């Protein structure tokens, strides 16, 4: 009947509006979860960069101290009048070798620190991707569940309205013979 159609249209509209509202809430939660994961990742990236800078600064300061010490030793050798030219040259060569070794060690340590930080950043990126994927999967599952629930609700309401507003069928009387 026309009244049944009007009731169905209103009911359908209400159910659809309610479903859209819940879906919007699920989407908002997904976006909040993703933003929280990204914010955490950004903070961790900043910590990693700061940690690398501290390690680098310490390494550079140690190298500078050791290098300055070698420079002072070289000056002392140059100013030492009791050493022959050969002895001075030999001691300078040893100190240059020592400085070269320091430089190599500094470079190796710097490379190790950079590699360690890169590994941490890669681990962080993998974790972030995982968290984002989880948020999206949760949203998809919630949406599928919501769709199923509201489809069932819609069908149930439709059946109720159809039952309530269907015009009774008038039976034709049998002709008696």
Short mmCIF file of C-alpha atoms in Angstrom, two decimals:
data_model
loop_
_atom_site.label_atom_id
_atom_site.label_comp_id
_atom_site.label_asym_id
_atom_site.label_seq_id
_atom_site.Cartn_x
_atom_site.Cartn_y
_atom_site.Cartn_z
CA UNK A 1 0.00 0.00 0.00
CA UNK A 2 1.00 3.63 -0.34
CA UNK A 3 1.19 4.03 3.43
CA UNK A 4 3.49 0.99 3.62
CA UNK A 5 5.75 2.49 0.94
CA UNK A 6 6.01 5.75 2.89
CA UNK A 7 6.81 3.93 6.12
CA UNK A 8 9.40 1.80 4.30
CA UNK A 9 11.04 4.87 2.72
CA UNK A 10 11.29 6.60 6.11
CA UNK A 11 12.59 3.46 7.83
CA UNK A 12 15.10 2.81 5.06
CA UNK A 13 16.31 6.42 5.27
CA UNK A 14 16.73 6.20 9.07
CA UNK A 15 18.63 2.91 8.84
CA UNK A 16 20.89 4.25 6.08
CA UNK A 17 21.62 7.43 8.08
CA UNK A 18 22.43 5.42 11.20
CA UNK A 19 24.70 3.10 9.19
CA UNK A 20 26.54 6.04 7.60
CA UNK A 21 27.05 7.59 11.01
CA UNK A 22 28.56 4.40 12.45
CA UNK A 23 30.72 3.97 9.35
CA UNK A 24 31.94 7.53 9.75
CA UNK A 25 32.86 6.74 13.39
CA UNK A 26 34.82 3.66 12.26
CA UNK A 27 36.61 5.72 9.63
CA UNK A 28 37.43 8.43 12.18
CA UNK A 29 38.85 5.77 14.54
CA UNK A 30 40.95 4.34 11.70
CA UNK A 31 42.32 7.78 10.87
CA UNK A 32 43.08 8.46 14.55
CA UNK A 33 44.92 5.13 14.86
CA UNK A 34 46.95 5.87 11.73
CA UNK A 35 47.77 9.40 12.92
CA UNK A 36 48.83 8.09 16.33
CA UNK A 37 51.11 5.52 14.67
CA UNK A 38 52.62 8.17 12.39
CA UNK A 39 53.12 10.60 15.27
CA UNK A 40 54.83 7.88 17.32
CA UNK A 41 57.03 6.99 14.34
CA UNK A 42 57.98 10.64 13.82
CA UNK A 43 58.90 11.01 17.49
CA UNK A 44 60.98 7.85 17.31
CA UNK A 45 62.70 9.04 14.12
CA UNK A 46 63.58 12.27 15.90
CA UNK A 47 64.98 10.30 18.84
CA UNK A 48 67.03 8.15 16.46
CA UNK A 49 68.45 11.24 14.73
CA UNK A 50 69.28 12.82 18.10
CA UNK A 51 70.92 9.60 19.28
CA UNK A 52 73.02 9.45 16.10
CA UNK A 53 74.06 13.08 16.57
CA UNK A 54 75.12 12.43 20.18
CA UNK A 55 77.13 9.38 19.13
CA UNK A 56 78.70 11.33 16.28
CA UNK A 57 79.55 14.28 18.53
CA UNK A 58 81.15 11.99 21.12
CA UNK A 59 83.13 10.19 18.43
CA UNK A 60 84.33 13.46 16.89
CA UNK A 61 85.28 14.87 20.32
CA UNK A 62 87.28 11.72 21.15
CA UNK A 63 89.01 11.84 17.77
CA UNK A 64 89.85 15.52 18.25
CA UNK A 65 91.29 14.87 21.75
CA UNK A 66 93.37 11.95 20.50
CA UNK A 67 94.48 13.84 17.39
CA UNK A 68 95.42 16.91 19.45
CA UNK A 69 97.43 14.67 21.75
CA UNK A 70 99.31 13.24 18.76
CA UNK A 71 99.93 16.77 17.44
CA UNK A 72 101.42 17.78 20.82
CA UNK A 73 103.61 14.69 20.82
CA UNK A 74 104.83 15.58 17.31
CA UNK A 75 105.64 19.12 18.47
CA UNK A 76 107.51 17.72 21.46
CA UNK A 77 109.51 15.46 19.16
CA UNK A 78 110.34 18.38 16.88
CA UNK A 79 111.50 20.48 19.83
CA UNK A 80 113.53 17.66 21.38
CA UNK A 81 117.19 18.51 20.74
CA UNK A 82 118.50 15.22 22.09
CA UNK A 83 116.95 13.15 19.27
CA UNK A 84 118.65 12.61 15.93
CA UNK A 85 116.86 13.35 12.65
CA UNK A 86 116.36 9.63 12.08
CA UNK A 87 114.91 9.12 15.54
CA UNK A 88 112.56 12.08 15.06
CA UNK A 89 111.49 10.77 11.65
CA UNK A 90 110.88 7.32 13.09
CA UNK A 91 108.79 8.68 15.99
CA UNK A 92 106.82 10.96 13.61
CA UNK A 93 106.12 8.01 11.33
CA UNK A 94 104.78 6.01 14.30
CA UNK A 95 102.58 8.93 15.34
CA UNK A 96 101.30 9.41 11.76
CA UNK A 97 100.47 5.71 11.68
CA UNK A 98 98.71 6.07 15.03
CA UNK A 99 96.72 9.08 13.68
CA UNK A 100 95.81 7.09 10.53
CA UNK A 101 94.58 4.21 12.69
CA UNK A 102 92.51 6.65 14.79
CA UNK A 103 90.97 8.04 11.62
CA UNK A 104 90.14 4.56 10.34
CA UNK A 105 88.63 3.58 13.69
CA UNK A 106 86.55 6.77 13.73
CA UNK A 107 85.28 6.09 10.22
CA UNK A 108 84.45 2.46 11.08
CA UNK A 109 82.63 3.48 14.26
CA UNK A 110 80.74 6.21 12.39
CA UNK A 111 79.69 3.72 9.72
CA UNK A 112 78.60 1.23 12.38
CA UNK A 113 76.53 3.90 14.15
CA UNK A 114 74.91 4.96 10.88
CA UNK A 115 74.14 1.34 9.99
CA UNK A 116 72.65 0.71 13.44
CA UNK A 117 70.45 3.80 13.14
CA UNK A 118 69.42 2.81 9.61
CA UNK A 119 68.40 -0.60 10.95
CA UNK A 120 66.34 1.09 13.67
CA UNK A 121 64.66 3.35 11.09
CA UNK A 122 63.89 0.35 8.87
CA UNK A 123 62.43 -1.51 11.84
CA UNK A 124 60.37 1.56 12.68
CA UNK A 125 59.09 1.85 9.10
CA UNK A 126 58.08 -1.81 9.13
CA UNK A 127 56.31 -1.35 12.45
CA UNK A 128 54.50 1.74 11.14
CA UNK A 129 53.35 -0.11 8.02
CA UNK A 130 52.11 -2.94 10.19
CA UNK A 131 50.15 -0.59 12.46
CA UNK A 132 48.59 1.20 9.50
CA UNK A 133 47.68 -2.11 7.86
CA UNK A 134 46.14 -3.30 11.13
CA UNK A 135 44.05 -0.12 11.40
CA UNK A 136 42.85 -0.57 7.83
CA UNK A 137 42.04 -4.26 8.40
CA UNK A 138 40.10 -3.40 11.55
CA UNK A 139 38.15 -0.79 9.61
CA UNK A 140 37.41 -3.27 6.82
CA UNK A 141 36.24 -5.95 9.28
CA UNK A 142 34.09 -3.43 11.14
CA UNK A 143 32.61 -2.21 7.86
CA UNK A 144 31.83 -5.75 6.70
CA UNK A 145 30.20 -6.54 10.03
CA UNK A 146 28.28 -3.28 9.91
CA UNK A 147 27.11 -3.98 6.37
CA UNK A 148 25.91 -7.45 7.34
CA UNK A 149 24.14 -6.21 10.47
CA UNK A 150 22.42 -3.35 8.69
CA UNK A 151 21.48 -5.50 5.70
CA UNK A 152 19.82 -7.93 8.11
CA UNK A 153 18.16 -5.05 9.97
CA UNK A 154 16.96 -3.56 6.70
CA UNK A 155 15.50 -6.90 5.55
CA UNK A 156 13.85 -7.47 8.93
CA UNK A 157 12.24 -4.03 8.89
CA UNK A 158 11.14 -4.51 5.29
CA UNK A 159 9.53 -7.84 6.13
CA UNK A 160 7.75 -6.32 9.16
CA UNK A 161 6.43 -3.38 7.16
CA UNK A 162 5.40 -5.59 4.29
CA UNK A 163 3.50 -7.84 6.69
CA UNK A 164 1.84 -4.89 8.43
CA UNK A 165 0.88 -2.89 5.38
CA UNK A 166 -0.04 -5.52 2.82
CA UNK A 167 -3.65 -5.22 1.81
CA UNK A 168 -5.64 -8.32 2.66
CA UNK A 169 -6.39 -10.47 -0.33
CA UNK A 170 -10.05 -10.64 -1.02
CA UNK A 171 -11.08 -14.07 -1.92
CA UNK A 172 -13.61 -14.54 -4.64
CA UNK A 173 -16.50 -16.52 -3.44
CA UNK A 174 -17.10 -19.91 -5.02
CA UNK A 175 -20.07 -20.30 -7.10
CA UNK A 176 -22.24 -23.05 -5.91
CA UNK A 177 -23.41 -25.49 -8.48
#
